[in-house]
Amino acid sequence: MLAITEALPKPDGQTRAAEATAAVVVRHAVKSFQENDPEAQRSWRHWLSRPRRTLHAVRGIDMTIRRGEIFGILGPNGSGKSTLIRLIATLLIPDGGEVKVFGHDVVTETMAVRRLINRVSVEAAFFKKLSPMENLRYAARLYGLPMAEATARCTLIMQRLGFPRSKLGASLEDLSRGQQQKVAIARALMTSPVLILLDEPTTGLDPKSKRDVQEFILEVRQEHDATVILTSHDMAESERLCDRVAFIDNGRFVAEGTPAELRERFGGNLEEVFLTVTGKNWEEVESE
């Protein structure tokens, strides 16, 4: 395993040129966790020694994401995609390797990175007793946005996401899961970040809401020249939105390219590509 302080292999001239203009550069990233061993024998010795095992979530991943690109990271639950997003978002420190966002190191320049990004995840936290607009205004104050500008911007984003105007004043705890997710997306996009991290952003949405969110992601990229990293297990969504995708399995990238390149190289649709490169059936791993 690489230590953070250990020297990384030097990239060649072509790689250095690509990294110099990239939005995100990940080189040999590694992240592991310790967890209780469920297979350890249950006895009084177990409670004293607390047997642990190492979970290797990210295993030496390399990737370079170009500015203005929508890059998809596809894989089933537990494959490492959310851990990789958290490394880029500065929410986790890599055990080894290097992660840079617009040239800023996520470990040594954390605040500079955070000023450039926003993240949407399936576990977004809110003040559930407050309304969507109250939650968004609170976030706007944290971002230092003038209140009149924040209110106008949030109203416009929520409208474009197809959020019911009649629900803007309702308590968040009374909204559907899909409506709460739209509030999370609006919160992430109201500051026009240059890097948007979308960790399964359409999970729990109905087909129309999912389509609204997808359209808005494409609009944000077009209008603000934003770079987007999208994690998903929705193959159709990834194929529609992403310029390039990478399949992740057991913490490693097993295939990477444009959807068209992967279909041509391996044959079939993206689910069949996953089967070819991993030997696993997509529907089976999704049901695990």
mmCIF file with all atom_site columns, C-alpha atoms in Angstrom, residues 34-146:
data_model
loop_
_atom_site.group_PDB
_atom_site.id
_atom_site.type_symbol
_atom_site.label_atom_id
_atom_site.label_alt_id
_atom_site.label_comp_id
_atom_site.label_asym_id
_atom_site.label_entity_id
_atom_site.label_seq_id
_atom_site.pdbx_PDB_ins_code
_atom_site.Cartn_x
_atom_site.Cartn_y
_atom_site.Cartn_z
_atom_site.occupancy
_atom_site.B_iso_or_equiv
_atom_site.pdbx_formal_charge
_atom_site.auth_seq_id
_atom_site.auth_comp_id
_atom_site.auth_asym_id
_atom_site.auth_atom_id
_atom_site.pdbx_PDB_model_num
ATOM 1   C CA . GLN A 1 34  ? -11.415 -1.531  9.597   1.00 0.00 ? 34  GLN A CA 1
ATOM 2   C CA . GLU A 1 35  ? -14.655 -3.302  10.463  1.00 0.00 ? 35  GLU A CA 1
ATOM 3   C CA . ASN A 1 36  ? -15.837 -6.024  12.806  1.00 0.00 ? 36  ASN A CA 1
ATOM 4   C CA . ASP A 1 37  ? -15.292 -9.499  11.396  1.00 0.00 ? 37  ASP A CA 1
ATOM 5   C CA . PRO A 1 38  ? -18.746 -11.119 11.120  1.00 0.00 ? 38  PRO A CA 1
ATOM 6   C CA . GLU A 1 39  ? -17.155 -14.534 10.584  1.00 0.00 ? 39  GLU A CA 1
ATOM 7   C CA . ALA A 1 40  ? -15.174 -14.438 13.835  1.00 0.00 ? 40  ALA A CA 1
ATOM 8   C CA . GLN A 1 41  ? -16.227 -16.990 16.434  1.00 0.00 ? 41  GLN A CA 1
ATOM 9   C CA . ARG A 1 42  ? -18.626 -15.525 18.986  1.00 0.00 ? 42  ARG A CA 1
ATOM 10  C CA . SER A 1 43  ? -17.211 -16.131 22.477  1.00 0.00 ? 43  SER A CA 1
ATOM 11  C CA . TRP A 1 44  ? -16.066 -14.208 25.522  1.00 0.00 ? 44  TRP A CA 1
ATOM 12  C CA . ARG A 1 45  ? -12.654 -13.910 23.868  1.00 0.00 ? 45  ARG A CA 1
ATOM 13  C CA . HIS A 1 46  ? -14.356 -12.256 20.900  1.00 0.00 ? 46  HIS A CA 1
ATOM 14  C CA . TRP A 1 47  ? -15.740 -9.473  23.087  1.00 0.00 ? 47  TRP A CA 1
ATOM 15  C CA . LEU A 1 48  ? -12.294 -8.895  24.613  1.00 0.00 ? 48  LEU A CA 1
ATOM 16  C CA . SER A 1 49  ? -10.235 -8.964  21.432  1.00 0.00 ? 49  SER A CA 1
ATOM 17  C CA . ARG A 1 50  ? -12.878 -7.589  19.032  1.00 0.00 ? 50  ARG A CA 1
ATOM 18  C CA . PRO A 1 51  ? -11.537 -9.276  15.867  1.00 0.00 ? 51  PRO A CA 1
ATOM 19  C CA . ARG A 1 52  ? -11.343 -6.828  12.962  1.00 0.00 ? 52  ARG A CA 1
ATOM 20  C CA . ARG A 1 53  ? -10.838 -7.201  9.259   1.00 0.00 ? 53  ARG A CA 1
ATOM 21  C CA . THR A 1 54  ? -9.676  -4.777  6.607   1.00 0.00 ? 54  THR A CA 1
ATOM 22  C CA . LEU A 1 55  ? -12.097 -3.634  3.917   1.00 0.00 ? 55  LEU A CA 1
ATOM 23  C CA . HIS A 1 56  ? -10.258 -2.345  0.841   1.00 0.00 ? 56  HIS A CA 1
ATOM 24  C CA . ALA A 1 57  ? -12.731 0.175   -0.600  1.00 0.00 ? 57  ALA A CA 1
ATOM 25  C CA . VAL A 1 58  ? -10.458 1.886   -3.156  1.00 0.00 ? 58  VAL A CA 1
ATOM 26  C CA . ARG A 1 59  ? -7.473  -0.028  -4.569  1.00 0.00 ? 59  ARG A CA 1
ATOM 27  C CA . GLY A 1 60  ? -5.002  2.068   -6.541  1.00 0.00 ? 60  GLY A CA 1
ATOM 28  C CA . ILE A 1 61  ? -7.408  3.975   -8.797  1.00 0.00 ? 61  ILE A CA 1
ATOM 29  C CA . ASP A 1 62  ? -6.080  6.305   -11.499 1.00 0.00 ? 62  ASP A CA 1
ATOM 30  C CA . MET A 1 63  ? -8.242  8.732   -13.451 1.00 0.00 ? 63  MET A CA 1
ATOM 31  C CA . THR A 1 64  ? -8.022  12.104  -15.181 1.00 0.00 ? 64  THR A CA 1
ATOM 32  C CA . ILE A 1 65  ? -11.236 14.050  -15.745 1.00 0.00 ? 65  ILE A CA 1
ATOM 33  C CA . ARG A 1 66  ? -11.228 16.866  -18.272 1.00 0.00 ? 66  ARG A CA 1
ATOM 34  C CA . ARG A 1 67  ? -12.744 20.278  -17.582 1.00 0.00 ? 67  ARG A CA 1
ATOM 35  C CA . GLY A 1 68  ? -16.365 20.516  -18.673 1.00 0.00 ? 68  GLY A CA 1
ATOM 36  C CA . GLU A 1 69  ? -16.753 16.736  -18.821 1.00 0.00 ? 69  GLU A CA 1
ATOM 37  C CA . ILE A 1 70  ? -19.518 14.606  -17.319 1.00 0.00 ? 70  ILE A CA 1
ATOM 38  C CA . PHE A 1 71  ? -17.737 11.508  -16.045 1.00 0.00 ? 71  PHE A CA 1
ATOM 39  C CA . GLY A 1 72  ? -19.712 8.519   -14.786 1.00 0.00 ? 72  GLY A CA 1
ATOM 40  C CA . ILE A 1 73  ? -18.518 6.002   -12.196 1.00 0.00 ? 73  ILE A CA 1
ATOM 41  C CA . LEU A 1 74  ? -20.704 2.914   -12.499 1.00 0.00 ? 74  LEU A CA 1
ATOM 42  C CA . GLY A 1 75  ? -20.880 0.022   -10.121 1.00 0.00 ? 75  GLY A CA 1
ATOM 43  C CA . PRO A 1 76  ? -23.153 -1.826  -7.698  1.00 0.00 ? 76  PRO A CA 1
ATOM 44  C CA . ASN A 1 77  ? -23.490 -0.984  -4.009  1.00 0.00 ? 77  ASN A CA 1
ATOM 45  C CA . GLY A 1 78  ? -20.256 -1.667  -2.124  1.00 0.00 ? 78  GLY A CA 1
ATOM 46  C CA . SER A 1 79  ? -18.023 -1.382  -5.192  1.00 0.00 ? 79  SER A CA 1
ATOM 47  C CA . GLY A 1 80  ? -16.173 1.721   -3.919  1.00 0.00 ? 80  GLY A CA 1
ATOM 48  C CA . LYS A 1 81  ? -17.755 4.483   -5.983  1.00 0.00 ? 81  LYS A CA 1
ATOM 49  C CA . SER A 1 82  ? -19.090 6.524   -3.038  1.00 0.00 ? 82  SER A CA 1
ATOM 50  C CA . THR A 1 83  ? -15.778 6.198   -1.180  1.00 0.00 ? 83  THR A CA 1
ATOM 51  C CA . LEU A 1 84  ? -13.984 7.579   -4.234  1.00 0.00 ? 84  LEU A CA 1
ATOM 52  C CA . ILE A 1 85  ? -16.409 10.531  -4.356  1.00 0.00 ? 85  ILE A CA 1
ATOM 53  C CA . ARG A 1 86  ? -15.780 11.239  -0.654  1.00 0.00 ? 86  ARG A CA 1
ATOM 54  C CA . LEU A 1 87  ? -12.026 11.281  -1.279  1.00 0.00 ? 87  LEU A CA 1
ATOM 55  C CA . ILE A 1 88  ? -12.489 13.893  -4.003  1.00 0.00 ? 88  ILE A CA 1
ATOM 56  C CA . ALA A 1 89  ? -14.876 15.875  -1.759  1.00 0.00 ? 89  ALA A CA 1
ATOM 57  C CA . THR A 1 90  ? -12.256 16.001  1.067   1.00 0.00 ? 90  THR A CA 1
ATOM 58  C CA . LEU A 1 91  ? -14.610 14.050  3.357   1.00 0.00 ? 91  LEU A CA 1
ATOM 59  C CA . LEU A 1 92  ? -12.079 11.207  3.604   1.00 0.00 ? 92  LEU A CA 1
ATOM 60  C CA . ILE A 1 93  ? -8.274  11.271  3.608   1.00 0.00 ? 93  ILE A CA 1
ATOM 61  C CA . PRO A 1 94  ? -6.655  8.786   1.220   1.00 0.00 ? 94  PRO A CA 1
ATOM 62  C CA . ASP A 1 95  ? -4.389  6.164   2.792   1.00 0.00 ? 95  ASP A CA 1
ATOM 63  C CA . GLY A 1 96  ? -2.149  6.469   -0.228  1.00 0.00 ? 96  GLY A CA 1
ATOM 64  C CA . GLY A 1 97  ? -1.833  8.088   -3.617  1.00 0.00 ? 97  GLY A CA 1
ATOM 65  C CA . GLU A 1 98  ? -2.809  11.578  -4.697  1.00 0.00 ? 98  GLU A CA 1
ATOM 66  C CA . VAL A 1 99  ? -6.065  13.384  -5.458  1.00 0.00 ? 99  VAL A CA 1
ATOM 67  C CA . LYS A 1 100 ? -6.135  16.890  -6.966  1.00 0.00 ? 100 LYS A CA 1
ATOM 68  C CA . VAL A 1 101 ? -9.031  19.158  -7.917  1.00 0.00 ? 101 VAL A CA 1
ATOM 69  C CA . PHE A 1 102 ? -8.103  21.925  -10.377 1.00 0.00 ? 102 PHE A CA 1
ATOM 70  C CA . GLY A 1 103 ? -4.507  21.541  -9.225  1.00 0.00 ? 103 GLY A CA 1
ATOM 71  C CA . HIS A 1 104 ? -5.297  21.679  -5.490  1.00 0.00 ? 104 HIS A CA 1
ATOM 72  C CA . ASP A 1 105 ? -4.368  18.695  -3.326  1.00 0.00 ? 105 ASP A CA 1
ATOM 73  C CA . VAL A 1 106 ? -7.347  17.416  -1.307  1.00 0.00 ? 106 VAL A CA 1
ATOM 74  C CA . VAL A 1 107 ? -5.143  16.740  1.748   1.00 0.00 ? 107 VAL A CA 1
ATOM 75  C CA . THR A 1 108 ? -2.923  19.832  1.908   1.00 0.00 ? 108 THR A CA 1
ATOM 76  C CA . GLU A 1 109 ? -5.293  22.362  0.264   1.00 0.00 ? 109 GLU A CA 1
ATOM 77  C CA . THR A 1 110 ? -8.626  21.210  1.646   1.00 0.00 ? 110 THR A CA 1
ATOM 78  C CA . MET A 1 111 ? -10.332 24.611  1.896   1.00 0.00 ? 111 MET A CA 1
ATOM 79  C CA . ALA A 1 112 ? -9.300  25.614  -1.626  1.00 0.00 ? 112 ALA A CA 1
ATOM 80  C CA . VAL A 1 113 ? -10.879 22.403  -2.939  1.00 0.00 ? 113 VAL A CA 1
ATOM 81  C CA . ARG A 1 114 ? -14.084 22.898  -0.951  1.00 0.00 ? 114 ARG A CA 1
ATOM 82  C CA . ARG A 1 115 ? -14.588 26.349  -2.440  1.00 0.00 ? 115 ARG A CA 1
ATOM 83  C CA . LEU A 1 116 ? -14.712 24.779  -5.904  1.00 0.00 ? 116 LEU A CA 1
ATOM 84  C CA . ILE A 1 117 ? -17.072 21.855  -5.332  1.00 0.00 ? 117 ILE A CA 1
ATOM 85  C CA . ASN A 1 118 ? -20.540 20.876  -4.186  1.00 0.00 ? 118 ASN A CA 1
ATOM 86  C CA . ARG A 1 119 ? -21.865 17.394  -3.572  1.00 0.00 ? 119 ARG A CA 1
ATOM 87  C CA . VAL A 1 120 ? -25.243 15.697  -3.732  1.00 0.00 ? 120 VAL A CA 1
ATOM 88  C CA . SER A 1 121 ? -25.672 12.311  -2.086  1.00 0.00 ? 121 SER A CA 1
ATOM 89  C CA . VAL A 1 122 ? -28.495 9.964   -1.187  1.00 0.00 ? 122 VAL A CA 1
ATOM 90  C CA . GLU A 1 123 ? -27.956 10.709  2.525   1.00 0.00 ? 123 GLU A CA 1
ATOM 91  C CA . ALA A 1 124 ? -28.252 14.512  2.286   1.00 0.00 ? 124 ALA A CA 1
ATOM 92  C CA . ALA A 1 125 ? -28.934 16.123  5.688   1.00 0.00 ? 125 ALA A CA 1
ATOM 93  C CA . PHE A 1 126 ? -31.495 18.861  6.330   1.00 0.00 ? 126 PHE A CA 1
ATOM 94  C CA . PHE A 1 127 ? -33.400 20.599  9.093   1.00 0.00 ? 127 PHE A CA 1
ATOM 95  C CA . LYS A 1 128 ? -36.497 18.467  8.697   1.00 0.00 ? 128 LYS A CA 1
ATOM 96  C CA . LYS A 1 129 ? -38.828 20.836  10.582  1.00 0.00 ? 129 LYS A CA 1
ATOM 97  C CA . LEU A 1 130 ? -37.982 23.691  8.203   1.00 0.00 ? 130 LEU A CA 1
ATOM 98  C CA . SER A 1 131 ? -39.354 24.182  4.709   1.00 0.00 ? 131 SER A CA 1
ATOM 99  C CA . PRO A 1 132 ? -37.327 23.678  1.508   1.00 0.00 ? 132 PRO A CA 1
ATOM 100 C CA . MET A 1 133 ? -36.933 27.442  1.056   1.00 0.00 ? 133 MET A CA 1
ATOM 101 C CA . GLU A 1 134 ? -35.868 27.924  4.687   1.00 0.00 ? 134 GLU A CA 1
ATOM 102 C CA . ASN A 1 135 ? -33.254 25.203  4.304   1.00 0.00 ? 135 ASN A CA 1
ATOM 103 C CA . LEU A 1 136 ? -31.977 26.754  1.082   1.00 0.00 ? 136 LEU A CA 1
ATOM 104 C CA . ARG A 1 137 ? -31.839 30.263  2.587   1.00 0.00 ? 137 ARG A CA 1
ATOM 105 C CA . TYR A 1 138 ? -29.871 28.911  5.536   1.00 0.00 ? 138 TYR A CA 1
ATOM 106 C CA . ALA A 1 139 ? -27.382 27.306  3.138   1.00 0.00 ? 139 ALA A CA 1
ATOM 107 C CA . ALA A 1 140 ? -27.204 30.571  1.168   1.00 0.00 ? 140 ALA A CA 1
ATOM 108 C CA . ARG A 1 141 ? -26.154 32.455  4.314   1.00 0.00 ? 141 ARG A CA 1
ATOM 109 C CA . LEU A 1 142 ? -23.363 29.928  4.860   1.00 0.00 ? 142 LEU A CA 1
ATOM 110 C CA . TYR A 1 143 ? -22.225 30.519  1.286   1.00 0.00 ? 143 TYR A CA 1
ATOM 111 C CA . GLY A 1 144 ? -22.369 34.310  1.791   1.00 0.00 ? 144 GLY A CA 1
ATOM 112 C CA . LEU A 1 145 ? -25.023 34.898  -0.873  1.00 0.00 ? 145 LEU A CA 1
ATOM 113 C CA . PRO A 1 146 ? -27.226 38.011  -0.579  1.00 0.00 ? 146 PRO A CA 1
#
